[in-house]
PDB file of C-alpha atoms in Angstrom:
ATOM      1  CA  MET A   1      37.466  73.322  50.355  1.00  0.00           C
ATOM      2  CA  PRO A   2      37.628  72.533  54.074  1.00  0.00           C
ATOM      3  CA  GLU A   3      35.432  74.669  56.382  1.00  0.00           C
ATOM      4  CA  PRO A   4      37.095  76.823  59.055  1.00  0.00           C
ATOM      5  CA  ASP A   5      36.354  75.596  62.621  1.00  0.00           C
ATOM      6  CA  ASP A   6      35.785  78.967  64.014  1.00  0.00           C
ATOM      7  CA  LEU A   7      34.024  81.256  61.566  1.00  0.00           C
ATOM      8  CA  ARG A   8      35.064  84.487  63.296  1.00  0.00           C
ATOM      9  CA  SER A   9      38.776  83.643  63.057  1.00  0.00           C
ATOM     10  CA  HIS A  10      38.590  83.318  59.294  1.00  0.00           C
ATOM     11  CA  ASP A  11      37.570  85.561  56.381  1.00  0.00           C
ATOM     12  CA  LEU A  12      33.876  84.798  55.913  1.00  0.00           C
ATOM     13  CA  SER A  13      34.490  84.855  52.150  1.00  0.00           C
ATOM     14  CA  VAL A  14      36.197  81.501  52.474  1.00  0.00           C
ATOM     15  CA  LEU A  15      33.009  79.792  53.736  1.00  0.00           C
ATOM     16  CA  SER A  16      31.163  77.412  51.517  1.00  0.00           C
ATOM     17  CA  GLU A  17      28.012  78.786  50.027  1.00  0.00           C
ATOM     18  CA  GLN A  18      25.972  76.458  52.316  1.00  0.00           C
ATOM     19  CA  SER A  19      27.821  77.625  55.497  1.00  0.00           C
ATOM     20  CA  ALA A  20      27.431  81.256  54.457  1.00  0.00           C
ATOM     21  CA  ARG A  21      23.623  80.705  53.983  1.00  0.00           C
ATOM     22  CA  ASP A  22      23.489  78.915  57.300  1.00  0.00           C
ATOM     23  CA  LEU A  23      25.264  81.707  59.058  1.00  0.00           C
ATOM     24  CA  ASP A  24      22.925  84.267  57.559  1.00  0.00           C
ATOM     25  CA  SER A  25      19.877  82.139  58.378  1.00  0.00           C
ATOM     26  CA  ALA A  26      21.069  81.419  61.978  1.00  0.00           C
ATOM     27  CA  GLU A  27      21.645  85.125  62.671  1.00  0.00           C
ATOM     28  CA  GLY A  28      18.215  86.006  61.430  1.00  0.00           C
ATOM     29  CA  ILE A  29      16.510  83.122  63.249  1.00  0.00           C
ATOM     30  CA  LEU A  30      18.277  83.850  66.476  1.00  0.00           C
ATOM     31  CA  GLY A  31      17.565  87.609  66.231  1.00  0.00           C
ATOM     32  CA  LEU A  32      13.883  86.913  65.668  1.00  0.00           C
ATOM     33  CA  LEU A  33      13.697  84.466  68.560  1.00  0.00           C
ATOM     34  CA  THR A  34      15.608  86.673  70.909  1.00  0.00           C
ATOM     35  CA  GLY A  35      13.103  89.495  70.295  1.00  0.00           C
ATOM     36  CA  TRP A  36      10.136  87.058  70.529  1.00  0.00           C
ATOM     37  CA  ALA A  37      11.265  85.585  73.821  1.00  0.00           C
ATOM     38  CA  ALA A  38      11.893  89.139  75.204  1.00  0.00           C
ATOM     39  CA  GLU A  39       8.336  90.098  74.261  1.00  0.00           C
ATOM     40  CA  ARG A  40       6.962  86.971  75.772  1.00  0.00           C
ATOM     41  CA  LEU A  41       8.923  87.643  78.949  1.00  0.00           C
ATOM     42  CA  ARG A  42       7.566  91.233  79.099  1.00  0.00           C
ATOM     43  CA  LEU A  43       3.988  89.909  78.718  1.00  0.00           C
ATOM     44  CA  ALA A  44       4.502  87.333  81.347  1.00  0.00           C
ATOM     45  CA  ARG A  45       5.948  89.919  83.841  1.00  0.00           C
ATOM     46  CA  GLU A  46       3.115  92.395  83.077  1.00  0.00           C
ATOM     47  CA  ALA A  47       0.291  89.892  83.510  1.00  0.00           C
ATOM     48  CA  ALA A  48      -2.308  90.788  86.124  1.00  0.00           C
ATOM     49  CA  GLU A  49      -0.978  87.803  88.144  1.00  0.00           C
ATOM     50  CA  PRO A  50       2.389  86.936  86.800  1.00  0.00           C
ATOM     51  CA  GLU A  51       3.116  83.173  86.928  1.00  0.00           C
ATOM     52  CA  PRO A  52       6.616  82.514  88.277  1.00  0.00           C
ATOM     53  CA  GLU A  53       6.981  79.519  85.954  1.00  0.00           C
ATOM     54  CA  ALA A  54       6.197  81.527  82.896  1.00  0.00           C
ATOM     55  CA  VAL A  55       8.507  84.300  83.852  1.00  0.00           C
ATOM     56  CA  ALA A  56      11.330  81.788  84.566  1.00  0.00           C
ATOM     57  CA  ARG A  57      10.718  79.951  81.259  1.00  0.00           C
ATOM     58  CA  TRP A  58      10.794  83.132  79.132  1.00  0.00           C
ATOM     59  CA  THR A  59      13.793  84.474  81.047  1.00  0.00           C
ATOM     60  CA  ALA A  60      15.703  81.218  80.231  1.00  0.00           C
ATOM     61  CA  GLU A  61      14.565  81.167  76.593  1.00  0.00           C
ATOM     62  CA  ASN A  62      15.545  84.810  76.080  1.00  0.00           C
ATOM     63  CA  GLU A  63      18.956  84.233  77.654  1.00  0.00           C
ATOM     64  CA  ARG A  64      19.526  81.108  75.579  1.00  0.00           C
ATOM     65  CA  TYR A  65      18.695  82.742  72.302  1.00  0.00           C
ATOM     66  CA  ALA A  66      20.706  85.850  73.131  1.00  0.00           C
ATOM     67  CA  GLU A  67      23.723  83.750  74.090  1.00  0.00           C
ATOM     68  CA  LEU A  68      23.536  81.780  70.923  1.00  0.00           C
ATOM     69  CA  LEU A  69      23.217  85.005  68.907  1.00  0.00           C
ATOM     70  CA  ARG A  70      26.347  86.478  70.582  1.00  0.00           C
ATOM     71  CA  ARG A  71      28.462  83.411  69.655  1.00  0.00           C
ATOM     72  CA  VAL A  72      26.840  82.465  66.291  1.00  0.00           C
ATOM     73  CA  LYS A  73      29.906  83.432  64.243  1.00  0.00           C
ATOM     74  CA  LYS A  74      32.036  81.167  66.499  1.00  0.00           C
ATOM     75  CA  LEU A  75      29.978  78.050  65.839  1.00  0.00           C
ATOM     76  CA  PRO A  76      31.467  75.431  63.527  1.00  0.00           C
ATOM     77  CA  PRO A  77      29.511  74.716  60.344  1.00  0.00           C
ATOM     78  CA  ASP A  78      27.827  71.585  61.710  1.00  0.00           C
ATOM     79  CA  GLU A  79      26.470  73.526  64.666  1.00  0.00           C
ATOM     80  CA  LEU A  80      25.240  76.304  62.447  1.00  0.00           C
ATOM     81  CA  ARG A  81      23.328  73.708  60.352  1.00  0.00           C
ATOM     82  CA  ARG A  82      21.796  72.347  63.574  1.00  0.00           C
ATOM     83  CA  VAL A  83      20.754  75.801  64.731  1.00  0.00           C
ATOM     84  CA  VAL A  84      18.959  76.402  61.455  1.00  0.00           C
ATOM     85  CA  GLU A  85      17.286  72.965  61.353  1.00  0.00           C
ATOM     86  CA  GLU A  86      16.193  72.976  65.036  1.00  0.00           C
ATOM     87  CA  LEU A  87      15.284  76.601  65.505  1.00  0.00           C
ATOM     88  CA  GLY A  88      13.974  77.460  62.049  1.00  0.00           C
ATOM     89  CA  PRO A  89      10.648  75.793  62.821  1.00  0.00           C
ATOM     90  CA  VAL A  90      10.428  77.491  66.226  1.00  0.00           C
ATOM     91  CA  ALA A  91      10.999  80.852  64.510  1.00  0.00           C
ATOM     92  CA  ARG A  92       8.245  80.051  61.981  1.00  0.00           C
ATOM     93  CA  ARG A  93       5.785  79.205  64.713  1.00  0.00           C
ATOM     94  CA  ALA A  94       6.667  82.486  66.548  1.00  0.00           C
ATOM     95  CA  VAL A  95       5.958  84.458  63.497  1.00  0.00           C
ATOM     96  CA  GLU A  96       2.667  82.695  62.893  1.00  0.00           C
ATOM     97  CA  GLU A  97       1.713  83.140  66.459  1.00  0.00           C
ATOM     98  CA  GLY A  98       2.313  86.910  66.134  1.00  0.00           C
ATOM     99  CA  ARG A  99      -0.091  87.242  63.191  1.00  0.00           C
TER     100      ARG A  99
END
């Protein structure tokens, strides 16, 4: 069965099992990373002597993850797979760092 190009414009029940898993994973990964980057940004801003580079980095990361999360359902299946493959390890490190 061919995959829809724009996941939002189609009934999600027509997705392949792999694409449905990727969408679910991507939403979870991006939600986690958005929150993690927001926390890192808060800590960078509240440091005794905030480093402008750290604040800028975490602002950019937070905006990047939030934007991806907003448009995740519009990503084609190959981009969803890429999000999962590239950002899954980043999310894993963020969780391990928080322990």
